[in-house]
Amino acid sequence: MPGAIYAEGLVKTFGDVRALDGVDLDVPEGTVLGLLGPNGAGKTTAVRCLTTLLRPDSGRAVVAGIDVLKNPNEVRRSIGLSGQFAAVDEYLTGRENLHMVGQLYQMRAKQAKARAVELLEQFNLTEAADRTTKTYSGGMRRRLDLAAALVVSPPVMFMDEPTTGLDPRNRQQLWEVIKQLVSGGTTLLLTTQYLEEADHLAHDICVVDHGKVIARGTSDQLKAQTGGERVEVVVHEREHIATATEVLRGFGKGETTVEEHTRRLTVPVTGGAKLLAEVIRELDTRGIEIDDIGLRRPTLDDVFLSLTGHVAEAKDTENGEGAATEDQAAKGRKRKKEAAK
């Protein structure tokens, strides 16, 4: 039986660009699916199709047991959505924004006001409740937008990079809110560029690239696919990077990755602590001073690098993934016209 969020063969094109190329998803009720992928991979397009904001060209989607294509209005009554950018009315106060959302969901005025008070307290916005939101910081607007998505306590939630713009303390607070929601039975699809966030919150993870799901599983399963341990070295002098890379290549079981700006080198290995001691001796023999060295398990960053060929970007494009995709489509049409001349 399909989960609370189910998609089969979703396809969405923008001109010559296939933003979604046969995406399949299945999210069991009361769990969190983390949707990861590089910029333009199709994450936001998938969310927009599942929340009725875009109509897929083909495929099937069911949310909360409701067919997305056949009954979009019913789907909207059963979901909450927090997009990449805060969708609040800057001329209303925080309290008025939440009250308005409650009324749009046809809640009674008294009930809507009471719910607004609860959410303002939950998201640490009580002191700013009666200020117009144009005076809010970016992080405060983000928190208010998330609160608005929870006004009716929907059974299914979609959060598209929800913690972008939040400081570490507020990010931790939101994580706790998400955990409380899920423990209460809410199903959540979460897109994020913070791999630590997916590691911390998601029961299962799907990695998408070029509109396709290229890997899925739990965080531990994906890390196991990447395999082995990593030796991570920070050299003291930048001019020693090349020599240190040569040393690590002799011990490694794969490519050595180098971060020039941090002077950090990482290589997959087998052999544990004994091998680490050998690496240290060889670096010392070569006269390479190090600031730090350690042995660690693969992270989701390693998974990302292994699957997509590069690390995750810090954030999506300024106009959002969908806008970027449409821009790519426009460029594709231009190239096609030029080729036809």
Short mmCIF file of C-alpha atoms in Angstrom, two decimals:
data_model
loop_
_atom_site.label_atom_id
_atom_site.label_comp_id
_atom_site.label_asym_id
_atom_site.label_seq_id
_atom_site.Cartn_x
_atom_site.Cartn_y
_atom_site.Cartn_z
CA MET A 1 0.00 0.00 0.00
CA PRO A 2 1.43 3.43 -0.95
CA GLY A 3 2.73 5.66 1.82
CA ALA A 4 1.45 9.07 2.86
CA ILE A 5 3.47 10.57 -0.02
CA TYR A 6 3.75 8.47 -3.17
CA ALA A 7 5.04 9.29 -6.64
CA GLU A 8 5.55 7.03 -9.62
CA GLY A 9 7.30 8.03 -12.83
CA LEU A 10 6.97 11.81 -12.37
CA VAL A 11 8.17 13.73 -15.43
CA LYS A 12 8.30 17.51 -15.79
CA THR A 13 9.99 19.37 -18.61
CA PHE A 14 10.75 23.04 -19.18
CA GLY A 15 11.45 23.36 -22.89
CA ASP A 16 14.42 21.08 -23.60
CA VAL A 17 15.22 20.55 -19.90
CA ARG A 18 13.84 17.48 -18.10
CA ALA A 19 13.59 18.80 -14.54
CA LEU A 20 12.03 15.50 -13.43
CA ASP A 21 12.86 12.35 -15.37
CA GLY A 22 10.78 9.50 -13.92
CA VAL A 23 10.99 10.21 -10.19
CA ASP A 24 9.62 7.53 -7.82
CA LEU A 25 9.04 8.27 -4.11
CA ASP A 26 7.30 6.42 -1.29
CA VAL A 27 7.19 7.99 2.18
CA PRO A 28 5.56 5.88 4.94
CA GLU A 29 3.15 7.64 7.29
CA GLY A 30 4.79 9.31 10.28
CA THR A 31 8.30 9.39 8.81
CA VAL A 32 10.69 11.97 7.35
CA LEU A 33 12.13 11.66 3.84
CA GLY A 34 15.18 13.82 3.17
CA LEU A 35 15.43 14.82 -0.49
CA LEU A 36 19.02 15.74 -1.34
CA GLY A 37 20.65 16.82 -4.56
CA PRO A 38 22.81 19.50 -6.18
CA ASN A 39 21.34 22.75 -7.46
CA GLY A 40 18.95 22.14 -10.35
CA ALA A 41 18.62 18.43 -9.52
CA GLY A 42 14.81 18.58 -9.40
CA LYS A 43 14.11 18.78 -5.64
CA THR A 44 11.96 21.91 -5.67
CA THR A 45 10.23 20.87 -8.90
CA ALA A 46 9.26 17.59 -7.23
CA VAL A 47 7.85 19.44 -4.22
CA ARG A 48 5.87 21.78 -6.47
CA CYS A 49 4.36 18.86 -8.37
CA LEU A 50 3.42 17.00 -5.18
CA THR A 51 1.83 20.13 -3.66
CA THR A 52 -0.24 20.96 -6.82
CA LEU A 53 1.76 24.10 -7.68
CA LEU A 54 2.98 22.46 -10.91
CA ARG A 55 1.28 19.83 -13.03
CA PRO A 56 3.64 17.02 -14.08
CA ASP A 57 3.75 16.10 -17.75
CA SER A 58 3.28 12.43 -16.86
CA GLY A 59 3.36 10.08 -13.90
CA ARG A 60 1.22 9.55 -10.84
CA ALA A 61 1.23 11.15 -7.39
CA VAL A 62 -0.82 10.46 -4.28
CA VAL A 63 -0.62 12.56 -1.10
CA ALA A 64 -2.54 11.66 2.09
CA GLY A 65 -4.38 9.05 0.07
CA ILE A 66 -5.60 11.64 -2.47
CA ASP A 67 -4.72 11.68 -6.16
CA VAL A 68 -2.80 14.91 -6.77
CA LEU A 69 -3.89 15.26 -10.41
CA LYS A 70 -7.54 14.31 -9.96
CA ASN A 71 -8.29 16.10 -6.68
CA PRO A 72 -5.82 18.98 -6.19
CA ASN A 73 -8.18 20.98 -3.94
CA GLU A 74 -8.54 18.04 -1.56
CA VAL A 75 -4.75 17.66 -1.44
CA ARG A 76 -4.35 21.33 -0.50
CA ARG A 77 -6.66 20.84 2.48
CA SER A 78 -4.49 18.00 3.75
CA ILE A 79 -0.99 19.46 3.49
CA GLY A 80 1.23 22.18 4.86
CA LEU A 81 3.93 23.77 2.71
CA SER A 82 6.89 25.93 3.58
CA GLY A 83 8.70 26.94 0.40
CA GLN A 84 12.23 28.22 -0.08
CA PHE A 85 11.21 31.82 0.55
CA ALA A 86 9.03 33.22 3.34
CA ALA A 87 5.50 33.89 2.06
CA VAL A 88 4.23 36.40 4.61
CA ASP A 89 2.39 39.73 4.25
CA GLU A 90 4.90 42.34 5.36
CA TYR A 91 2.16 44.91 6.08
CA LEU A 92 0.48 42.65 8.66
CA THR A 93 1.82 41.82 12.10
CA GLY A 94 3.03 38.34 12.88
CA ARG A 95 -0.16 37.65 14.82
CA GLU A 96 -2.34 38.96 11.98
CA ASN A 97 -0.51 36.78 9.44
CA LEU A 98 -1.23 33.62 11.41
CA HIS A 99 -4.81 34.67 12.13
CA MET A 100 -5.36 35.32 8.41
CA VAL A 101 -4.05 31.85 7.48
CA GLY A 102 -6.40 30.31 10.03
CA GLN A 103 -9.35 32.14 8.51
CA LEU A 104 -8.33 31.02 5.01
CA TYR A 105 -8.58 27.48 6.32
CA GLN A 106 -12.07 28.40 7.57
CA MET A 107 -11.20 28.16 11.25
CA ARG A 108 -13.43 30.04 13.67
CA ALA A 109 -12.02 33.43 14.68
CA LYS A 110 -11.51 32.44 18.32
CA GLN A 111 -9.81 29.19 17.32
CA ALA A 112 -7.56 30.96 14.79
CA LYS A 113 -6.47 33.54 17.39
CA ALA A 114 -5.71 30.84 19.96
CA ARG A 115 -3.68 28.85 17.44
CA ALA A 116 -1.73 31.98 16.49
CA VAL A 117 -0.76 32.50 20.15
CA GLU A 118 0.44 28.88 20.42
CA LEU A 119 2.57 29.11 17.30
CA LEU A 120 4.07 32.50 18.15
CA GLU A 121 5.24 31.06 21.45
CA GLN A 122 6.48 27.82 19.85
CA PHE A 123 8.59 29.72 17.32
CA ASN A 124 9.87 32.31 19.82
CA LEU A 125 8.03 35.22 18.17
CA THR A 126 5.79 36.36 21.04
CA GLU A 127 7.69 39.60 21.70
CA ALA A 128 7.46 40.57 18.00
CA ALA A 129 3.88 39.33 17.55
CA ASP A 130 2.34 42.79 17.15
CA ARG A 131 5.04 44.31 14.94
CA THR A 132 4.56 44.45 11.18
CA THR A 133 6.59 41.72 9.53
CA LYS A 134 8.46 44.19 7.32
CA THR A 135 10.41 45.01 10.51
CA TYR A 136 11.35 41.33 11.01
CA SER A 137 14.77 39.93 10.27
CA GLY A 138 15.12 37.28 7.58
CA GLY A 139 15.30 34.52 10.18
CA MET A 140 12.17 35.80 11.95
CA ARG A 141 10.24 35.86 8.67
CA ARG A 142 11.37 32.31 8.00
CA ARG A 143 10.10 31.15 11.39
CA LEU A 144 6.78 32.93 10.86
CA ASP A 145 6.40 31.26 7.46
CA LEU A 146 6.99 27.86 9.04
CA ALA A 147 4.46 28.64 11.76
CA ALA A 148 1.89 29.56 9.09
CA ALA A 149 2.40 26.15 7.44
CA LEU A 150 1.44 24.49 10.74
CA VAL A 151 -1.71 26.47 11.54
CA VAL A 152 -4.05 23.53 10.86
CA SER A 153 -1.66 20.75 11.99
CA PRO A 154 -1.73 19.01 8.58
CA PRO A 155 -1.12 15.25 8.37
CA VAL A 156 1.44 15.77 5.58
CA MET A 157 4.09 18.50 5.49
CA PHE A 158 6.47 19.66 2.77
CA MET A 159 9.44 21.76 3.83
CA ASP A 160 11.71 23.09 1.08
CA GLU A 161 15.01 24.03 2.74
CA PRO A 162 13.25 25.19 5.92
CA THR A 163 16.28 26.25 7.94
CA THR A 164 17.94 28.44 5.30
CA GLY A 165 18.71 31.79 6.94
CA LEU A 166 18.29 30.55 10.51
CA ASP A 167 21.07 30.83 13.08
CA PRO A 168 22.25 27.62 14.81
CA ARG A 169 20.02 28.14 17.87
CA ASN A 170 16.86 28.65 15.82
CA ARG A 171 17.83 25.76 13.55
CA GLN A 172 18.02 23.49 16.61
CA GLN A 173 14.61 24.78 17.77
CA LEU A 174 13.10 23.95 14.39
CA TRP A 175 14.59 20.47 14.50
CA GLU A 176 12.82 19.92 17.81
CA VAL A 177 9.53 21.17 16.32
CA ILE A 178 9.94 18.74 13.40
CA LYS A 179 10.62 15.85 15.78
CA GLN A 180 7.48 16.70 17.77
CA LEU A 181 5.40 16.83 14.59
CA VAL A 182 6.64 13.47 13.38
CA SER A 183 6.23 11.83 16.79
CA GLY A 184 2.60 13.00 16.61
CA GLY A 185 2.09 11.18 13.29
CA THR A 186 2.90 13.88 10.72
CA THR A 187 4.61 12.75 7.52
CA LEU A 188 7.31 15.10 6.22
CA LEU A 189 9.17 15.50 2.96
CA LEU A 190 12.20 17.69 3.60
CA THR A 191 14.58 19.14 1.04
CA THR A 192 17.79 20.51 2.43
CA GLN A 193 21.33 21.49 1.51
CA TYR A 194 22.47 20.97 5.12
CA LEU A 195 23.61 17.35 5.07
CA GLU A 196 23.87 17.37 8.86
CA GLU A 197 20.16 18.19 8.92
CA ALA A 198 19.22 15.19 6.79
CA ASP A 199 21.49 12.99 8.90
CA HIS A 200 19.80 14.24 12.06
CA LEU A 201 16.14 14.20 10.98
CA ALA A 202 15.47 11.88 8.05
CA HIS A 203 14.42 8.25 8.44
CA ASP A 204 15.20 7.72 4.76
CA ILE A 205 17.11 9.76 2.18
CA CYS A 206 16.72 10.05 -1.60
CA VAL A 207 19.54 11.58 -3.62
CA VAL A 208 18.40 13.12 -6.89
CA ASP A 209 20.50 14.40 -9.77
CA HIS A 210 19.45 15.53 -13.25
CA GLY A 211 15.81 14.81 -12.39
CA LYS A 212 16.40 11.17 -11.40
CA VAL A 213 16.65 9.34 -8.08
CA ILE A 214 20.19 7.98 -8.09
CA ALA A 215 20.30 6.51 -4.58
CA ARG A 216 17.99 5.88 -1.65
CA GLY A 217 18.19 4.37 1.82
CA THR A 218 18.88 5.31 5.41
CA SER A 219 21.83 7.53 6.24
CA ASP A 220 23.83 4.51 7.44
CA GLN A 221 22.98 2.49 4.32
CA LEU A 222 24.14 5.28 2.01
CA LYS A 223 27.34 5.70 3.99
CA ALA A 224 27.94 1.96 3.82
CA GLN A 225 27.59 2.12 0.01
CA THR A 226 30.32 4.76 -0.04
CA GLY A 227 32.41 2.34 1.99
CA GLY A 228 35.34 2.30 4.37
CA GLU A 229 36.91 4.91 6.58
CA ARG A 230 38.56 8.22 5.77
CA VAL A 231 41.93 9.63 6.77
CA GLU A 232 41.61 13.39 7.04
CA VAL A 233 44.74 15.55 7.25
CA VAL A 234 45.20 19.30 7.64
CA VAL A 235 48.72 20.35 6.64
CA HIS A 236 50.34 23.38 8.23
CA GLU A 237 51.88 24.87 5.08
CA ARG A 238 50.04 25.22 1.77
CA GLU A 239 53.18 24.30 -0.19
CA HIS A 240 53.10 20.84 1.41
CA ILE A 241 49.71 19.96 -0.09
CA ALA A 242 51.17 18.32 -3.20
CA THR A 243 53.61 16.15 -1.23
CA ALA A 244 50.94 15.20 1.33
CA THR A 245 48.63 14.23 -1.53
CA GLU A 246 51.32 11.93 -2.88
CA VAL A 247 51.75 10.33 0.56
CA LEU A 248 48.02 9.73 1.00
CA ARG A 249 47.74 8.30 -2.51
CA GLY A 250 50.09 5.54 -1.41
CA PHE A 251 47.78 4.52 1.43
CA GLY A 252 44.38 5.31 -0.08
CA LYS A 253 41.76 3.11 -1.69
CA GLY A 254 40.35 5.88 -3.87
CA GLU A 255 40.79 9.47 -4.99
CA THR A 256 42.22 12.02 -2.56
CA THR A 257 40.08 15.15 -2.25
CA VAL A 258 41.82 18.43 -1.53
CA GLU A 259 40.36 21.63 -0.06
CA GLU A 260 42.98 24.24 -0.91
CA HIS A 261 41.54 27.03 1.25
CA THR A 262 41.50 24.90 4.42
CA ARG A 263 44.60 22.81 3.50
CA ARG A 264 42.51 19.69 4.22
CA LEU A 265 43.07 16.38 2.41
CA THR A 266 40.77 13.35 2.66
CA VAL A 267 41.24 9.84 1.29
CA PRO A 268 39.26 6.58 1.73
CA VAL A 269 41.30 3.85 3.43
CA THR A 270 41.14 0.42 5.05
CA GLY A 271 43.29 -0.54 8.01
CA GLY A 272 42.01 1.54 10.91
CA ALA A 273 44.24 3.00 13.61
CA LYS A 274 47.28 0.95 12.57
CA LEU A 275 47.23 2.52 9.11
CA LEU A 276 46.74 5.99 10.63
CA ALA A 277 49.96 5.54 12.61
CA GLU A 278 51.78 4.59 9.39
CA VAL A 279 50.45 7.70 7.63
CA ILE A 280 51.68 9.90 10.47
CA ARG A 281 55.16 8.33 10.33
CA GLU A 282 55.41 8.78 6.57
CA LEU A 283 54.31 12.43 6.74
CA ASP A 284 56.90 13.04 9.47
CA THR A 285 59.60 11.33 7.38
CA ARG A 286 58.76 13.66 4.47
CA GLY A 287 59.02 16.68 6.78
CA ILE A 288 55.36 17.61 6.45
CA GLU A 289 54.04 19.46 9.51
CA ILE A 290 50.35 18.85 10.19
CA ASP A 291 47.80 20.81 12.19
CA ASP A 292 45.32 17.95 12.50
CA ILE A 293 44.86 14.31 11.47
CA GLY A 294 42.15 11.79 12.17
CA LEU A 295 40.27 8.68 11.11
CA ARG A 296 36.52 8.99 10.56
CA ARG A 297 33.54 7.23 9.05
CA PRO A 298 32.03 8.45 5.76
CA THR A 299 29.68 11.42 6.06
CA LEU A 300 26.77 12.38 3.83
CA ASP A 301 29.20 14.82 2.18
CA ASP A 302 31.25 11.80 1.11
CA VAL A 303 28.06 10.12 -0.15
CA PHE A 304 27.20 13.24 -2.11
CA LEU A 305 30.68 13.46 -3.60
CA SER A 306 30.69 9.78 -4.51
CA LEU A 307 27.27 9.88 -6.18
CA THR A 308 27.26 13.27 -7.90
CA GLY A 309 30.95 14.04 -8.38
CA HIS A 310 30.92 17.17 -6.19
CA VAL A 311 29.95 18.28 -2.70
CA ALA A 312 26.55 19.77 -1.88
CA GLU A 313 26.13 23.50 -2.55
CA ALA A 314 25.47 25.77 0.37
CA LYS A 315 22.19 27.04 -1.07
CA ASP A 316 20.05 27.07 -4.17
CA THR A 317 20.06 29.82 -6.75
CA GLU A 318 18.62 33.19 -5.83
CA ASN A 319 15.37 32.67 -7.68
CA GLY A 320 14.85 29.07 -6.59
CA GLU A 321 15.38 25.84 -8.40
CA GLY A 322 12.27 26.10 -10.55
CA ALA A 323 13.25 29.54 -11.80
CA ALA A 324 16.76 28.29 -12.51
CA THR A 325 15.32 25.37 -14.46
CA GLU A 326 13.17 27.66 -16.57
CA ASP A 327 16.24 29.81 -17.22
CA GLN A 328 18.12 26.71 -18.36
CA ALA A 329 15.20 25.91 -20.65
CA ALA A 330 15.35 29.39 -22.18
CA LYS A 331 19.07 28.97 -22.84
CA GLY A 332 18.37 25.57 -24.40
CA ARG A 333 15.79 27.08 -26.78
CA LYS A 334 18.24 29.80 -27.73
CA ARG A 335 20.97 27.26 -28.56
CA LYS A 336 18.47 25.23 -30.59
CA LYS A 337 17.48 28.28 -32.65
CA GLU A 338 21.12 29.17 -33.26
CA ALA A 339 21.86 25.61 -34.39
CA ALA A 340 18.96 25.72 -36.82
CA LYS A 341 20.25 28.84 -38.57
#
